[in-house]
Tab-separated table of C-alpha atoms and ligand atoms in Angstrom:
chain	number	residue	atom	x	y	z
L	1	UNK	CA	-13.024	-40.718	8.387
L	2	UNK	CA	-11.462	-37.753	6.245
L	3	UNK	CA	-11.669	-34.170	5.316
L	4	UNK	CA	-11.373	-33.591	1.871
L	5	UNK	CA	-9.851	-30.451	0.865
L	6	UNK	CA	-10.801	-28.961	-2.292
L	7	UNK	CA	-7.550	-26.939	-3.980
L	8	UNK	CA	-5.487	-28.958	-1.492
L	9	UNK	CA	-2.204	-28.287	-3.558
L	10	UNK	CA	-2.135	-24.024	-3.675
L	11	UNK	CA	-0.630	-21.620	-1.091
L	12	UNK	CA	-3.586	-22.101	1.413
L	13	UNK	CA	-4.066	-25.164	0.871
L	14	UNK	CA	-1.174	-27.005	1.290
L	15	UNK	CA	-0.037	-25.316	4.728
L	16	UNK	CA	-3.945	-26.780	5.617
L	17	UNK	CA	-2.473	-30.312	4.429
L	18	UNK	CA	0.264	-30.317	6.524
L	19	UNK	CA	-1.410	-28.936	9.511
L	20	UNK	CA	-4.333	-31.094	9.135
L	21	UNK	CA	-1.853	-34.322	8.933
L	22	UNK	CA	-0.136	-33.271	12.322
L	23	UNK	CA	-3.216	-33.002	13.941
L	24	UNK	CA	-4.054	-36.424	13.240
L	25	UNK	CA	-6.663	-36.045	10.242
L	26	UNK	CA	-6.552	-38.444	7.495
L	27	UNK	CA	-6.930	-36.163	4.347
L	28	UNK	CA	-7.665	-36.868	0.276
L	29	UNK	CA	-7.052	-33.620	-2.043
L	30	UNK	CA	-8.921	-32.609	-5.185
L	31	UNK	CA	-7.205	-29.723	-7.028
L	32	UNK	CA	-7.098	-28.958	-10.885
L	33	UNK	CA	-3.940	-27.846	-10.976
L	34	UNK	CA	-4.825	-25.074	-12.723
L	35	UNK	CA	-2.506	-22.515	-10.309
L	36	UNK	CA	-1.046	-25.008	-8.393
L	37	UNK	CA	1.357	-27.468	-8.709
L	38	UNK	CA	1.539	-31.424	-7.732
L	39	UNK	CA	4.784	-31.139	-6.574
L	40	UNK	CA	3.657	-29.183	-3.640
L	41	UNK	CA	1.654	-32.597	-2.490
L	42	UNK	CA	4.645	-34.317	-2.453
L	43	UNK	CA	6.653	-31.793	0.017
L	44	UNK	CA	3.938	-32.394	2.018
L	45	UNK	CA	4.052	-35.943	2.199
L	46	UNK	CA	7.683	-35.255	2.783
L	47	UNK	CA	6.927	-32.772	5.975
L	48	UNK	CA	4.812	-34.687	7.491
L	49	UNK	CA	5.850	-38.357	6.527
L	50	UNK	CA	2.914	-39.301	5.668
L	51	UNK	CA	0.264	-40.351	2.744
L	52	UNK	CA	-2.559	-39.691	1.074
L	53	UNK	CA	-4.601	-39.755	-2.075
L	54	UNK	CA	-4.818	-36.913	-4.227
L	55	UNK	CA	-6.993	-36.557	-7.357
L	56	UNK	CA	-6.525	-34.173	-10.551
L	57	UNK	CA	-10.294	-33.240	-10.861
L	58	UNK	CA	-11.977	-30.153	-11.131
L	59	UNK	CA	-14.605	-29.619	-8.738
L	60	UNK	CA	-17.165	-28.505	-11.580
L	61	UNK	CA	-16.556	-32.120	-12.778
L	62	UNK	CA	-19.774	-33.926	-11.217
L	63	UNK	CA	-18.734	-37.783	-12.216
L	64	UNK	CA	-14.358	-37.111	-11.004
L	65	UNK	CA	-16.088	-35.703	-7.556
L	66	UNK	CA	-18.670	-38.430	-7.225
L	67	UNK	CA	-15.715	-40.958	-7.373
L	68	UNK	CA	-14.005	-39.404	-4.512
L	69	UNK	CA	-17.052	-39.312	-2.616
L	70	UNK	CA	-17.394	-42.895	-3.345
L	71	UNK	CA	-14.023	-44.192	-2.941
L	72	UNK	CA	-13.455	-42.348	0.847
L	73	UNK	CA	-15.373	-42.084	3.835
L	74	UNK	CA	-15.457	-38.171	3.734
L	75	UNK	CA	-16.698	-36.826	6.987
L	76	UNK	CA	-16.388	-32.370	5.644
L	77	UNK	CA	-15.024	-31.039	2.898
L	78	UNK	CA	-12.418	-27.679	3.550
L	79	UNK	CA	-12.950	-25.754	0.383
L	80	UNK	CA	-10.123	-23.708	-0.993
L	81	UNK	CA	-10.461	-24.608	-4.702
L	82	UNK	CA	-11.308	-21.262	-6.609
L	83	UNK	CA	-10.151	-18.348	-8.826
L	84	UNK	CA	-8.677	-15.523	-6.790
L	85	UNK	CA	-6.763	-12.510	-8.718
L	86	UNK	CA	-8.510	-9.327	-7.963
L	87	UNK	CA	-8.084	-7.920	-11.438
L	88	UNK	CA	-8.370	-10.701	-14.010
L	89	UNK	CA	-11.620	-11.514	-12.215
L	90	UNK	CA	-12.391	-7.657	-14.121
L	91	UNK	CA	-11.299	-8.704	-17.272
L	92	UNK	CA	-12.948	-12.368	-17.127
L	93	UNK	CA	-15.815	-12.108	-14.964
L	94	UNK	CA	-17.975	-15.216	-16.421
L	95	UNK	CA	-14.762	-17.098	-15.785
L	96	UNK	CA	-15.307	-16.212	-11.929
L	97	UNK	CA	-18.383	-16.764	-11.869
L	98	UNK	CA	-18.597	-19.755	-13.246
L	99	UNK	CA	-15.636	-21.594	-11.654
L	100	UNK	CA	-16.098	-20.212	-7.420
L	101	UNK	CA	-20.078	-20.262	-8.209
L	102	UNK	CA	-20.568	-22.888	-10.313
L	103	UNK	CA	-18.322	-25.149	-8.387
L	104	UNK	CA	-19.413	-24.481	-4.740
L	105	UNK	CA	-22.981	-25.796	-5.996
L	106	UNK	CA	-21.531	-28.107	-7.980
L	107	UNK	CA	-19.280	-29.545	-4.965
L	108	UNK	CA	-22.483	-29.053	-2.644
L	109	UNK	CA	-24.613	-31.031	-4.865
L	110	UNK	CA	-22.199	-34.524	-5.172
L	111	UNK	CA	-21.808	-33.814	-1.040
L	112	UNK	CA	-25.437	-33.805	-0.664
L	113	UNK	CA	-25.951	-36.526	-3.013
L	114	UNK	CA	-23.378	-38.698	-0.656
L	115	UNK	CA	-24.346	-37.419	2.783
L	116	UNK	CA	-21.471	-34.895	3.471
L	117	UNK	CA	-23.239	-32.334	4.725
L	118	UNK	CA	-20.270	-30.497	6.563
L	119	UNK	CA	-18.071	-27.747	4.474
L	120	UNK	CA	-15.624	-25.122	5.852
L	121	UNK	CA	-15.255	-22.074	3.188
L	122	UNK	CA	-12.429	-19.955	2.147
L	123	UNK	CA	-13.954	-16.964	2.638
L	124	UNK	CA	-12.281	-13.039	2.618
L	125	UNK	CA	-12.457	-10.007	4.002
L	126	UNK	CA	-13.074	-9.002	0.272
L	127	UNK	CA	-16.954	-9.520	1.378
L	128	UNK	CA	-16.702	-6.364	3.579
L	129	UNK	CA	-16.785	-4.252	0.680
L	130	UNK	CA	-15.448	-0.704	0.806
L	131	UNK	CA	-17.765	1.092	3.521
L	132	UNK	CA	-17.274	-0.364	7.150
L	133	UNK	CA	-14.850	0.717	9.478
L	134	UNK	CA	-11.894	-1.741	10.944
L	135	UNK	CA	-11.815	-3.129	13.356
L	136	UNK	CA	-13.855	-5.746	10.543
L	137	UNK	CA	-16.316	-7.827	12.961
L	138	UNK	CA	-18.165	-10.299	11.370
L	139	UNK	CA	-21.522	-8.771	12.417
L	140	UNK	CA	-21.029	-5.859	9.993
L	141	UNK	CA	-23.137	-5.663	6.637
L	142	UNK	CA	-21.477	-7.848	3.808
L	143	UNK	CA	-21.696	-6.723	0.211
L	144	UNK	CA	-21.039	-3.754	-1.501
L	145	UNK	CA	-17.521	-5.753	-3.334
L	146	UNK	CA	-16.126	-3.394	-5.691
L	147	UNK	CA	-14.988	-6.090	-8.240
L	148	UNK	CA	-16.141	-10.081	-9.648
L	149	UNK	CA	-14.077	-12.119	-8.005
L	150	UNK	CA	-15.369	-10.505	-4.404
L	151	UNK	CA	-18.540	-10.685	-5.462
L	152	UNK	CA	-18.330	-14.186	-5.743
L	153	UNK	CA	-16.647	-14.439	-2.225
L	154	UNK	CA	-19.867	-12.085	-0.828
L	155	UNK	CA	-22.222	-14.562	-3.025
L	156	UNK	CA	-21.234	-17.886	-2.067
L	157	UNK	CA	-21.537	-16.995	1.380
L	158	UNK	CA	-25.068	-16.582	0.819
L	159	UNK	CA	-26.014	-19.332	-0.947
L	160	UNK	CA	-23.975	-21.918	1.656
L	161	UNK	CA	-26.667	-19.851	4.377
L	162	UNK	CA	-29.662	-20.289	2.100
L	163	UNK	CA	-28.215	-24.116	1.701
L	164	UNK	CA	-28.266	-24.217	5.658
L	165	UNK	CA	-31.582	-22.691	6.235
L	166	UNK	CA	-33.245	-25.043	3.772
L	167	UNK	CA	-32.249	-28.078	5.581
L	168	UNK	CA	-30.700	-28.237	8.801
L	169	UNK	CA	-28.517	-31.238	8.774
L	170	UNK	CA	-26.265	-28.836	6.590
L	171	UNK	CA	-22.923	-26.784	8.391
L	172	UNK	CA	-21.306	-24.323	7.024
L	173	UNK	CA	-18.247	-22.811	8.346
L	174	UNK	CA	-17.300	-19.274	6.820
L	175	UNK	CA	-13.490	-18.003	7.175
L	176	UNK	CA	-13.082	-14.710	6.269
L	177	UNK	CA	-9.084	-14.457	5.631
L	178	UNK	CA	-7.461	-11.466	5.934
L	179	UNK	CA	-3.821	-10.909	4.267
L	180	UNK	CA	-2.125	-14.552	3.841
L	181	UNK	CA	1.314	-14.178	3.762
L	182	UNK	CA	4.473	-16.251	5.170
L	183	UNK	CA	5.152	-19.699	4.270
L	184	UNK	CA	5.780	-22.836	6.254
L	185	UNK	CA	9.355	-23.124	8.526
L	186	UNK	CA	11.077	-25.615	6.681
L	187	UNK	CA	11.282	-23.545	3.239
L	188	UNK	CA	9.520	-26.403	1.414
L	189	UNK	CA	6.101	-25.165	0.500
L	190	UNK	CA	4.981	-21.246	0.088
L	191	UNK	CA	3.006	-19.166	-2.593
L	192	UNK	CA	3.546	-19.694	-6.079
L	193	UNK	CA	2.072	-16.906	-8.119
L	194	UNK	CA	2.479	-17.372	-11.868
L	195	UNK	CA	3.398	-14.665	-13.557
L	196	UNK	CA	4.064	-11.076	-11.996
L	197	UNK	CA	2.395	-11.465	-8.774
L	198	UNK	CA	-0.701	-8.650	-7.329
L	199	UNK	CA	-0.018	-8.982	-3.935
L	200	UNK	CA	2.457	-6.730	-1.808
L	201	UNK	CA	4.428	-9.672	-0.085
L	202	UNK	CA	5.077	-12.025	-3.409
L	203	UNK	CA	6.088	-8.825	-4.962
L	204	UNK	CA	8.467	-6.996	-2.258
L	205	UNK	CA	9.856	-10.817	-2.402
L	206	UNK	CA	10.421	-11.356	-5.933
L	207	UNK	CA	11.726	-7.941	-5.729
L	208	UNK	CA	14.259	-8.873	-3.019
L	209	UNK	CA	15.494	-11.618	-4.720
L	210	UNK	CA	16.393	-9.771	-7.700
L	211	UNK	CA	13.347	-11.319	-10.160
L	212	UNK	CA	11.854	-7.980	-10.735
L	213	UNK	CA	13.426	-4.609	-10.220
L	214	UNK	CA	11.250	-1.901	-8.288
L	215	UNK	CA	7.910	-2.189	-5.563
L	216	UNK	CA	5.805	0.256	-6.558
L	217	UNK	CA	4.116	1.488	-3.443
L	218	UNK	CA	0.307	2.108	-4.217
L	219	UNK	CA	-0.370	5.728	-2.830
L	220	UNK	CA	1.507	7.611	0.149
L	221	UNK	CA	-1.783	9.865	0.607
L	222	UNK	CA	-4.276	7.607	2.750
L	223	UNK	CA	-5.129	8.849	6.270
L	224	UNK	CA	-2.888	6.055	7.984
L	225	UNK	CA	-0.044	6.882	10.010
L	226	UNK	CA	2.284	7.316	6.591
L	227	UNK	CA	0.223	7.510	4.324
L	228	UNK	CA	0.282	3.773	3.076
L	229	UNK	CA	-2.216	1.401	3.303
L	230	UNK	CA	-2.978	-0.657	6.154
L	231	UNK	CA	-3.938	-4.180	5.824
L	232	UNK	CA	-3.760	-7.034	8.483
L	233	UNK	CA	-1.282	-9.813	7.249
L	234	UNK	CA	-1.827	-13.235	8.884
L	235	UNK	CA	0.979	-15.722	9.151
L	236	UNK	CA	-0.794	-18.936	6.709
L	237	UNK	CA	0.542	-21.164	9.137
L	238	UNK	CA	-1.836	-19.461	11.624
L	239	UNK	CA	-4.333	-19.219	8.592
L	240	UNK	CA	-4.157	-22.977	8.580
L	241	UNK	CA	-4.157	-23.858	12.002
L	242	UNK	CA	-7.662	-21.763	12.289
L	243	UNK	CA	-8.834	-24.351	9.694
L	244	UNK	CA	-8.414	-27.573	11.686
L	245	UNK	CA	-9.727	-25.751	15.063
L	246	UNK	CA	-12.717	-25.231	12.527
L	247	UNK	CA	-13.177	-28.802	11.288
L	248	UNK	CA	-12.650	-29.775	14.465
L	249	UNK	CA	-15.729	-27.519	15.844
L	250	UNK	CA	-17.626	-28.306	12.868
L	251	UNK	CA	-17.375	-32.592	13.475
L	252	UNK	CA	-18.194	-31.775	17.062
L	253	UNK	CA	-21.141	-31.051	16.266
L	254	UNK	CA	-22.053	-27.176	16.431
L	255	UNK	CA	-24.837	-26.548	13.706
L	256	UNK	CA	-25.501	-24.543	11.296
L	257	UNK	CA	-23.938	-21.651	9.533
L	258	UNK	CA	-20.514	-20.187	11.344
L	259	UNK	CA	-18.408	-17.246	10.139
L	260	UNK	CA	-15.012	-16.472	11.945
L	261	UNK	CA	-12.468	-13.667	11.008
L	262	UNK	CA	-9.238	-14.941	10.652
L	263	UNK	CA	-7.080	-12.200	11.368
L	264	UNK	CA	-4.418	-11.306	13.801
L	265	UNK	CA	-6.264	-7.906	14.830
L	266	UNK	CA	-3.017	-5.655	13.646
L	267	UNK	CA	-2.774	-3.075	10.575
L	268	UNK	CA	0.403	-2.758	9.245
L	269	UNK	CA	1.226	-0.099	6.506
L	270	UNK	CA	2.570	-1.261	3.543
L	271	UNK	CA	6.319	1.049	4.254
L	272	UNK	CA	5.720	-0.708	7.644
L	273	UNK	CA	6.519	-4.257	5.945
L	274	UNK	CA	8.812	-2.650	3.947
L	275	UNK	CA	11.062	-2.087	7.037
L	276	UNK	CA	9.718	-4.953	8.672
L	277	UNK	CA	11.104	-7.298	6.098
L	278	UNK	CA	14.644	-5.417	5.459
L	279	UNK	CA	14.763	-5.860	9.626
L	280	UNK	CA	14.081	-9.217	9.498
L	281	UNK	CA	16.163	-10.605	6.705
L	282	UNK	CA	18.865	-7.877	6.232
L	283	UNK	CA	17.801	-8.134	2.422
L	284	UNK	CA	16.985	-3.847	1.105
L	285	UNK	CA	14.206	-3.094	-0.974
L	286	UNK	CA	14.705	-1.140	-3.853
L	287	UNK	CA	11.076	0.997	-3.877
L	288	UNK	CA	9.273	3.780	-5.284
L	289	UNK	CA	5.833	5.529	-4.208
L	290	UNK	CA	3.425	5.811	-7.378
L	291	UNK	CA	-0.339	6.331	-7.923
L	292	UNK	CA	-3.274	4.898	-5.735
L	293	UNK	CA	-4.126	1.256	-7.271
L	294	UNK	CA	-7.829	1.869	-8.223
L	295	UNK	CA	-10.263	-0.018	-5.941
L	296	UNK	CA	-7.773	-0.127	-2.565
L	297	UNK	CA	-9.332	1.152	0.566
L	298	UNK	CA	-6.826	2.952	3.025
L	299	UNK	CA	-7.337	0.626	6.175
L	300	UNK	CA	-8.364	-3.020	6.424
L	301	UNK	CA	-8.215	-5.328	9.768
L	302	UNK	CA	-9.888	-7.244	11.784
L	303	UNK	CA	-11.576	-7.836	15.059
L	304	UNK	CA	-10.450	-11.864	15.518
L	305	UNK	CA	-11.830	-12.171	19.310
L	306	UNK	CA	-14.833	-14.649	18.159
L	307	UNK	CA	-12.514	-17.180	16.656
L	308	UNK	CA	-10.685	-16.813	19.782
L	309	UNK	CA	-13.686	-17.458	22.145
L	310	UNK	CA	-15.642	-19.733	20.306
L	311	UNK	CA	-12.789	-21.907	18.089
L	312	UNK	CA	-9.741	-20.747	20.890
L	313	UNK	CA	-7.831	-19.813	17.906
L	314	UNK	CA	-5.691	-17.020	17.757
L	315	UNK	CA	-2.701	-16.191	15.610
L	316	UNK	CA	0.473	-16.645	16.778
L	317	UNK	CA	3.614	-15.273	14.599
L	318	UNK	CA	4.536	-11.566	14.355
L	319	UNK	CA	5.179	-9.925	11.266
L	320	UNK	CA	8.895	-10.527	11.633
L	321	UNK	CA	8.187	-14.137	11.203
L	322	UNK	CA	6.391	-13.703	8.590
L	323	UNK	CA	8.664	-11.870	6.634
L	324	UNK	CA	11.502	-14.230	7.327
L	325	UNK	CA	9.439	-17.092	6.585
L	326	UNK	CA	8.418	-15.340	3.020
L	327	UNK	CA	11.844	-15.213	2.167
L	328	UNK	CA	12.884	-18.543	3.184
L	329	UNK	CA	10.433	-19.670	0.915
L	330	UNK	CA	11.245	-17.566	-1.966
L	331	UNK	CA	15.104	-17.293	-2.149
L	332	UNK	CA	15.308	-21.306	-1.556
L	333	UNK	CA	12.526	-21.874	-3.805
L	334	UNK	CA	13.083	-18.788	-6.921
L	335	UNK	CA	11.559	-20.538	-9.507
L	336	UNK	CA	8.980	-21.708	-7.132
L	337	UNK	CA	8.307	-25.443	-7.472
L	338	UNK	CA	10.284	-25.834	-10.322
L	339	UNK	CA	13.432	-25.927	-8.599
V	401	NAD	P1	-4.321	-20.832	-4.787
V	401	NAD	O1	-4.624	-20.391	-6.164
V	401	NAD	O2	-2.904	-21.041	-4.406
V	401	NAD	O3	-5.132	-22.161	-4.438
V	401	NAD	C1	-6.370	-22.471	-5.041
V	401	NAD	C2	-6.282	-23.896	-5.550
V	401	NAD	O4	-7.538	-24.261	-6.147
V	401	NAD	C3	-5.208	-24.075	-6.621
V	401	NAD	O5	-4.431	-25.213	-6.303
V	401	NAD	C4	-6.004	-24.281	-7.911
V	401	NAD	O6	-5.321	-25.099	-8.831
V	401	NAD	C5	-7.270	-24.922	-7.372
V	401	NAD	N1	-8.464	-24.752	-8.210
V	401	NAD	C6	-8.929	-23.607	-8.770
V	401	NAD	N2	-10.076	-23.864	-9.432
V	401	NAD	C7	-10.335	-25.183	-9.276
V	401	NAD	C8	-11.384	-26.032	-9.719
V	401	NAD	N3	-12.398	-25.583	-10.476
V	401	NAD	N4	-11.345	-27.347	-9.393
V	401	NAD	C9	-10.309	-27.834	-8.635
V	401	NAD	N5	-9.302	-27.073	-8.186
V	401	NAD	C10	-9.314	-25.756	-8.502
V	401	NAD	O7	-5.002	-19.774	-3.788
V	401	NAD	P2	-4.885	-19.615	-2.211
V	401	NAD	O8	-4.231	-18.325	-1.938
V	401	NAD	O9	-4.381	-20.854	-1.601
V	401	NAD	O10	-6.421	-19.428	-1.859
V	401	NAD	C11	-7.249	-20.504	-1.455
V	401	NAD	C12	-8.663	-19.998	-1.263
V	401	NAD	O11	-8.654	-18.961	-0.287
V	401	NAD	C13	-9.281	-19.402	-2.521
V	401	NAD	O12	-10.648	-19.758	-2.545
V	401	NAD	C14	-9.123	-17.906	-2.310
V	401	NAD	O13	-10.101	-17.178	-2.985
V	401	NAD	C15	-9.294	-17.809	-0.811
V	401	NAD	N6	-8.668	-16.608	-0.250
V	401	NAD	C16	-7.355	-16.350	-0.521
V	401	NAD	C17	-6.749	-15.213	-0.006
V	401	NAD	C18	-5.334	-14.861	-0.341
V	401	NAD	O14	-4.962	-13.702	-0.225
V	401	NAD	N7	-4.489	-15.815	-0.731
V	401	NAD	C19	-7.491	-14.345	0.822
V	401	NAD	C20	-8.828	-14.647	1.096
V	401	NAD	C21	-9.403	-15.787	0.550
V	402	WQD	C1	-1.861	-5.012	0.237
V	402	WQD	C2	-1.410	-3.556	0.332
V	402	WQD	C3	-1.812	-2.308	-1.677
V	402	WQD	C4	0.998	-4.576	-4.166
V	402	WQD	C5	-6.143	-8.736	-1.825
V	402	WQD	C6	-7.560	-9.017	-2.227
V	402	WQD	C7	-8.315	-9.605	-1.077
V	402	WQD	C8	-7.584	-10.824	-0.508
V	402	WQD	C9	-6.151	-10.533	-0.223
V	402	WQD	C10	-8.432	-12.781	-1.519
V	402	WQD	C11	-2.399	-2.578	-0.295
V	402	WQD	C12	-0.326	-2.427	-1.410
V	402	WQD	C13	0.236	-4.112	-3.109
V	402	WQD	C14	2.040	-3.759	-4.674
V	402	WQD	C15	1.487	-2.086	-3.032
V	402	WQD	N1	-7.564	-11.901	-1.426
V	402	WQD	N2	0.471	-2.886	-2.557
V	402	WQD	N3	2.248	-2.543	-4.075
V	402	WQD	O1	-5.476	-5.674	-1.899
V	402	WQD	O2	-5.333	-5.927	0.618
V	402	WQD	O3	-6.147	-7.803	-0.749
V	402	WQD	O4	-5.524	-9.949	-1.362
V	402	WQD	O5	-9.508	-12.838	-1.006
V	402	WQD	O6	-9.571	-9.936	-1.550
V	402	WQD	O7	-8.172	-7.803	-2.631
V	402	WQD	O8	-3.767	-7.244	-0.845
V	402	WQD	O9	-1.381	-7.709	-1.141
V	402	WQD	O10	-2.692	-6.750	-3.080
V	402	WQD	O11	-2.205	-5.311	-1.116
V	402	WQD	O12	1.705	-0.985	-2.547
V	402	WQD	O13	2.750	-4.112	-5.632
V	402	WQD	O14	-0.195	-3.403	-0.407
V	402	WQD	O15	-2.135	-1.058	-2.206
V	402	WQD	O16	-2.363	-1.394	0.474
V	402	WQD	P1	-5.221	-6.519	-0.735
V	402	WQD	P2	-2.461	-6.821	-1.621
């Protein structure tokens, strides 16, 4: 018996690996590689002290994922493997399309095809879209995503229902993810961005440890309590504990299609982590306010009472932690994985 997790080796991921290995799982991996790193596989191994296999193959690769399917028992499939920067999913939206769409039904076909009928999804609060007011519950309309690679969040999400309703021996888990951020204790694994990273805590990070020079804040003139935007940042050690409590409900046999927000429930502005961090770690942040970033709502957070009652999940670490363990990560790690 095993989960395989799809994209195994990037930020999510890997924090899954090593939670899933603790809990007693046996695991394989299937990642690309493509914004990931193998080396990350082997810190796990190293955290945990133990093994597994772990496959370069793209999920869109029908024969590589048959193989897998063939060579392990695979009981569910966790499925982080996808394309996720907001903006180049603008400027390269067939990309999207074609690697989170093509490859879910891709993946779901060789699972059907071997009898894995169970799949947890790496879902966002992207699929929200711009119009519903936080607390997010996952009740609320979906749709409305203001940009490709959302759309393909909001999409897939339909098709793993439509995959459910047409035959029932299929589950489908869907956790929406708030703001990952954080990194695991030990300093050994975190997020890797390549390139200049999008989001506010790799920035304010690389930032801190003297990589780039200035945070730009994105707009001091929302209606939040300063005027910066609020978004609900999740520790992704929490993240990835709310991912075995969801295999876990998923092989015990609940049916059918499940969503859970995985959220801690608490906004935070982004001036808010600003101080947060320099609290935390002692380390100042050189910023400066500047223009709205086009397509950025003012508030965003959830309402994460279901997971609690029906998964007993909740999340755990404060922001504090989560700043300290960002920069544990980062100024041990400044190259990322290549040091
Ligand atoms: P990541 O880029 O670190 O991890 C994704 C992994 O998938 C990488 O290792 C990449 O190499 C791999 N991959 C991409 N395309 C692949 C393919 N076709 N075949 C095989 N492997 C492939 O990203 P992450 O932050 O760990 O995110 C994991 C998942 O969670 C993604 O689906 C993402 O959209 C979703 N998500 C992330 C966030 C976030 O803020 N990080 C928020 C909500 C949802
Ligand atoms: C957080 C806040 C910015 C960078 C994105 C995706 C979402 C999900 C998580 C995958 C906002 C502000 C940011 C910077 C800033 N990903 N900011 N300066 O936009 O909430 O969510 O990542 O599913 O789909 O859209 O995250 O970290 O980019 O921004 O002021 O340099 O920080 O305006 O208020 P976001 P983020």
């Amino acid at each position: 018996m095993a989960i395989l997790v799809t994209g195994g080796a990037g930020f999510i991921g890997s924090h899954t690996c090593v939670e899933l290995l603790n809990a007693g799982y046996d695991i394989v991996v299937a990642d690309n590689y493509y914004n990931s790193n193998p080396k990350s596989l082997e810190r796990v191994k190293e955290l945990t002290g133990k093994d597994f296999k772990a496959y370069e193959c793209d999920i869109r690769d029908t024969e590589g994922m048959d193989k897998i399917f063939k060579e392990n028992k695979i009981d569910a499939v966790i499925h982080f493997a996808g394309l996720k920067a907001v903006g180049e999913s603008c400027r390269k939206p067939m990309e999207y399309y074609d690697n989170n769409i093509g490859g879910t039904i891709k993946l779901c076909e060789v699972m059907r095809d071997n009898g894995c009928k169970n799949i947890v999804f790496s879902s966002s609060a992207t699929v929200y879209g711009m119009n519903n007011v936080s607390p997010l519950k996952e009740t609320m309309k979906t749709g409305g995503t203001t940009n490709p690679y959302g759309t393909t969040k909001y999409m897939i999400e339909i098709i793993l229902e439509d995959i459910c309703k047409a035959d029932s021996e299929w589950n489908a888990t869907l956790l929406r993810y708030f703001n990952p951020i954080g990194a695991h204790k030990s300093g050994r694994i975190g997020e890797n961005p390549n390139g200049i990273p999008n989001n506010l805590m790799p920035y304010l990070t690389q930032v801190a440890v003297g990589k780039l020079e200035c945070l730009s804040v994105f707009g001091n003139d929302y209606d939040t309590h300063d005027g910066t935007g609020v978004r609900d940042y999740i520790h992704v050690v929490d993240l990835a504990d709310g991912h075995v409590k969801a295999v876990k409900n998923i092989l015990e046999g609940n049916k059918g299609v499940q969503i859970f927000n995985l959220g801690t429930g608490k906004g935070y502005s982004v001036l808010d982590v600003i101080n947060g961090f320099e609290k935390a770690t002692g380390v100042k942040i050189n910023y400066k306010i500047v223009d709205r970033r086009p397509g950025d709502i003012a508030t965003c957070y959830s309402d994460p009472s279901k997971a609690k009652e029906v998964l007993g999940w909740e999340a755990k670490r404060d922001i504090e932690e989560m700043c300290e363990d960002s920069w544990r990560w980062q100024s041990q790690n400044p190259n990322g994985f290549e040091d």
